Short mmCIF file of C-alpha atoms in Angstrom, two decimals:
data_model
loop_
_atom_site.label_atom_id
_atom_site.label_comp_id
_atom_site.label_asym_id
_atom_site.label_seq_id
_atom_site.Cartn_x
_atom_site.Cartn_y
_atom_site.Cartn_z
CA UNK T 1 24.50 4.74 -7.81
CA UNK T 2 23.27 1.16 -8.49
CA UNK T 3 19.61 1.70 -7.91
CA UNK T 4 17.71 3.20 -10.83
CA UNK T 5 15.47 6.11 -10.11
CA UNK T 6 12.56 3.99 -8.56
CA UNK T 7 9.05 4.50 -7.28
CA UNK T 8 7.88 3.86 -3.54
CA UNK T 9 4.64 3.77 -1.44
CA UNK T 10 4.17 6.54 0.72
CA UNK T 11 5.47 4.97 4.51
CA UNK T 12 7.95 2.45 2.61
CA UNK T 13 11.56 2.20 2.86
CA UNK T 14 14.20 1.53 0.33
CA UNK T 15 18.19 0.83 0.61
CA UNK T 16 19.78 2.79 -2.17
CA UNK T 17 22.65 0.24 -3.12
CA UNK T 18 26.01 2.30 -4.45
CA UNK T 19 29.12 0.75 -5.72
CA UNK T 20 32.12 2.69 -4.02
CA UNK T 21 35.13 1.59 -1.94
CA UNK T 22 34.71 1.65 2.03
CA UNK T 23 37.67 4.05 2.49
CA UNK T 24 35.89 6.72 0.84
CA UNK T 25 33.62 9.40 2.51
CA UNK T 26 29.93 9.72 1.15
CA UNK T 27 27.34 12.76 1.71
CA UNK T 28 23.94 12.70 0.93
CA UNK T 29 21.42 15.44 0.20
CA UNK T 30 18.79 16.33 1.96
CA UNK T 31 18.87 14.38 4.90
CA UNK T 32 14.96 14.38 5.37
CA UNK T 33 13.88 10.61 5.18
CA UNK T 34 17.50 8.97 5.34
CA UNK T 35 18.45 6.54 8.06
CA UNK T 36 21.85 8.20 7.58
CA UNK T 37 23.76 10.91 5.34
CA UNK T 38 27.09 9.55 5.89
CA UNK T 39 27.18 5.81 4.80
CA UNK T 40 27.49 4.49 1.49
CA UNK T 41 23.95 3.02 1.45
CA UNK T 42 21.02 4.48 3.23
CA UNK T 43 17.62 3.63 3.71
CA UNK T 44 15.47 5.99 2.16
CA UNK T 45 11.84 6.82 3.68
CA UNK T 46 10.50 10.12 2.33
CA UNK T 47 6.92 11.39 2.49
CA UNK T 48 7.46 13.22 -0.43
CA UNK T 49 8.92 12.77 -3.98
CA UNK T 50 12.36 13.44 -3.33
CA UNK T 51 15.87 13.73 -5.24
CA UNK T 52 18.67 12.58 -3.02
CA UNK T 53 22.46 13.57 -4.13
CA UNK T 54 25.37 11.75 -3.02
CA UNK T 55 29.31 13.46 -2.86
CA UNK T 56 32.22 10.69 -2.68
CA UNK T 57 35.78 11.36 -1.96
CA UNK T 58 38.58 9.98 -0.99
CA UNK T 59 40.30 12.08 2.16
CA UNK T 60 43.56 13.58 1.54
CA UNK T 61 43.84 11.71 -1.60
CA UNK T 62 43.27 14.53 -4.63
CA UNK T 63 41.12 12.44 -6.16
CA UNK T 64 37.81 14.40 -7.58
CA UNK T 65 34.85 13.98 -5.53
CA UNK T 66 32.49 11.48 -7.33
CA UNK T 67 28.51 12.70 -7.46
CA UNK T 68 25.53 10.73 -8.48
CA UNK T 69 21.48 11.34 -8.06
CA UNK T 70 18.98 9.53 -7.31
CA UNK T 71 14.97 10.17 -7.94
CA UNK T 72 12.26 8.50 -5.61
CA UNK T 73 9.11 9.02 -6.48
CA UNK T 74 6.54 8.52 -4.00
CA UNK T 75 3.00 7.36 -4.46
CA UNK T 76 0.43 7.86 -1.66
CA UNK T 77 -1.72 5.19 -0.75
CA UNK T 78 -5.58 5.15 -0.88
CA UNK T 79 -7.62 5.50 2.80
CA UNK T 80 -10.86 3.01 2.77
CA UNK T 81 -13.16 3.36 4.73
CA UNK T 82 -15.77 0.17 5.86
CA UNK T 83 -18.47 -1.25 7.97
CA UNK T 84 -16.78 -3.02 10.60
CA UNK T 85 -19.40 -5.49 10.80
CA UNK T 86 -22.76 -6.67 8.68
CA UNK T 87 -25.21 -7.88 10.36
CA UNK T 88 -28.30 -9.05 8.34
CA UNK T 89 -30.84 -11.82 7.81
CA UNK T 90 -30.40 -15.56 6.01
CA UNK T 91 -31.32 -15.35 2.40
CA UNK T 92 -31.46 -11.89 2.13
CA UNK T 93 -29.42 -9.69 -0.83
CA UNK T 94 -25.74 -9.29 0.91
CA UNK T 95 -24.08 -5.35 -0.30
CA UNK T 96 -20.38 -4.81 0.13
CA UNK T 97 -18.83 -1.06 -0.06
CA UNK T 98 -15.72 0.62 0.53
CA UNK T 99 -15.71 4.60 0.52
CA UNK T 100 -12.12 5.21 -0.72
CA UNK T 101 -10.17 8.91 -0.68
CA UNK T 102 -8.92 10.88 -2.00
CA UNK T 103 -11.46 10.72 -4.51
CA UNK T 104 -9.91 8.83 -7.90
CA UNK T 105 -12.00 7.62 -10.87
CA UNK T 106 -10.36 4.80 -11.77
CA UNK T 107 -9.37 2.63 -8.32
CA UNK T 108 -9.37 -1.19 -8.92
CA UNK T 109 -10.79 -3.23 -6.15
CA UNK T 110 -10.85 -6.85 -5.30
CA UNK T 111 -12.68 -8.22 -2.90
CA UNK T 112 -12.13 -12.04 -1.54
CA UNK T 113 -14.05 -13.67 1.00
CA UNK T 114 -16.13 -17.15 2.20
CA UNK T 115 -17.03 -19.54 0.07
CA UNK T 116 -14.54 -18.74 -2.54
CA UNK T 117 -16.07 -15.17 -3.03
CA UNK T 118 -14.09 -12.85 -5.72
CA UNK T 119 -15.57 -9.53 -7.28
CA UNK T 120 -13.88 -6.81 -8.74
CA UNK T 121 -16.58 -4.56 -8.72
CA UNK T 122 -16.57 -1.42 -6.55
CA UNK T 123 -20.29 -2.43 -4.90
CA UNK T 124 -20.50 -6.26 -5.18
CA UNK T 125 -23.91 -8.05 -4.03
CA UNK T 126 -24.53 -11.50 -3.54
CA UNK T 127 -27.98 -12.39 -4.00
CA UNK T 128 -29.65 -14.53 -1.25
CA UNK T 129 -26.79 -14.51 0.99
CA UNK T 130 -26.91 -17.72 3.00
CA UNK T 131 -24.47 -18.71 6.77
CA UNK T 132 -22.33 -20.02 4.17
CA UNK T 133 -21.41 -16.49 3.35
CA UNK T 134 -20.56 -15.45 6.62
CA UNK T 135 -17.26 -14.61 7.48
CA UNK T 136 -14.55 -12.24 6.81
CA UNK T 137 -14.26 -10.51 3.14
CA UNK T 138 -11.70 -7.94 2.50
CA UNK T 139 -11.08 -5.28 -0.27
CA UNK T 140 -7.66 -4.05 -1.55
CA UNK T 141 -7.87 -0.75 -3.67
CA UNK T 142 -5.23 0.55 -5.56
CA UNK T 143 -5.35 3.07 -8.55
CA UNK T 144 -4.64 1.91 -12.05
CA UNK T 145 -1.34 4.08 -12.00
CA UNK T 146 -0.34 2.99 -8.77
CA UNK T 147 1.92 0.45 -7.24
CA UNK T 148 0.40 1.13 -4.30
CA UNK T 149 -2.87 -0.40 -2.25
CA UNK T 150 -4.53 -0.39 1.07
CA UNK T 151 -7.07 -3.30 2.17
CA UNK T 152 -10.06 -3.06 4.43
CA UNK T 153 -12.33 -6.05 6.02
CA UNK T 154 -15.57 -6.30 6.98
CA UNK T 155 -17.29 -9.26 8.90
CA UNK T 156 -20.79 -10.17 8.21
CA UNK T 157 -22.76 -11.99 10.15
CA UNK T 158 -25.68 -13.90 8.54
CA UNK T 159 -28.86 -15.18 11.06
CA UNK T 160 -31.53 -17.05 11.03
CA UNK T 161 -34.41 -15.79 12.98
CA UNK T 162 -36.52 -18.20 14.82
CA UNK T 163 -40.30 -18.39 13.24
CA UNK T 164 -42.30 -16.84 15.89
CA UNK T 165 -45.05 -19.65 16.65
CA UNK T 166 -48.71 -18.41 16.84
CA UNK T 167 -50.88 -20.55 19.51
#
């Protein structure tokens, strides 16, 4: 087996490369999450951590059947939940959050949006949030032992009221 034992995100799929001649016979272990168990080099898509264990052999040929393992390791990927939308008045304190599960203590966020906006903090507020700040921001989490990340947007709106006019 070429591929070293590797880790994947949960709903991600992987070839496992092998080195091996095309007249031999392969058989891989379990079969859950493999495109196929009977070619050299499957995709592999499990939920789960998994161990997969290949057999090679020549038919007919007395040759000893070859083995080889391989260990994927699979990572789940955080859930965030958002506002789909902000509405809220010109000039006024703009809040961004993301509820994120399962429940971690040490997710990294960053959050891009108008205007050049960047934050890596979990809540970020801009102060005095003006139209230029309207738009679309979005937030990728990911744990700090983790390959893997989700994103989330939100789209704010920012208006301007007309001044009611007293006669």
């Amino acid at each position: 087996i070429l591929t070293p034992d590797t880790t994947i995100c949960a709903g991600d799929a992987m070839q496992i490369k092998v080195d091996g001649d095309t007249i031999m016979q392969y058989s891989w272990t379990p079969p859950t999450g493999l495109s196929n168990t009977s070619v050299r080099q499957p995709y592999a898509t499990p939920q789960t951590s998994t161990t997969y264990f290949i057999q090679a052999n020549v038919p007919g040929s007395g040759c000893a059947t070859k083995q080889g393992a391989i260990n994927i390791t699979v990572q789940q990927k955080p859930t965030i939940t958002t506002a789909n939308s902000i509405d809220q008045c010109n000039l006024l304190p703009l809040t961004l959050s993301a509820i994120v599960t399962p429940s971690y203590p040490n997710y990294m966020y960053t959050w891009t949006g108008p205007n050049g906006f960047q934050s890596n903090l979990a809540i970020p507020t801009i102060a005095n949030a003006g139209k230029n700040n309207a738009g679309v921001y979005t937030v990728r989490v990911n744990a700090d032992t983790s390959i893997c990340y989700s994103t989330a947007t939100i789209n704010v709106n920012i208006t301007s009221p007309d001044t009611p006019i007293v006669r």
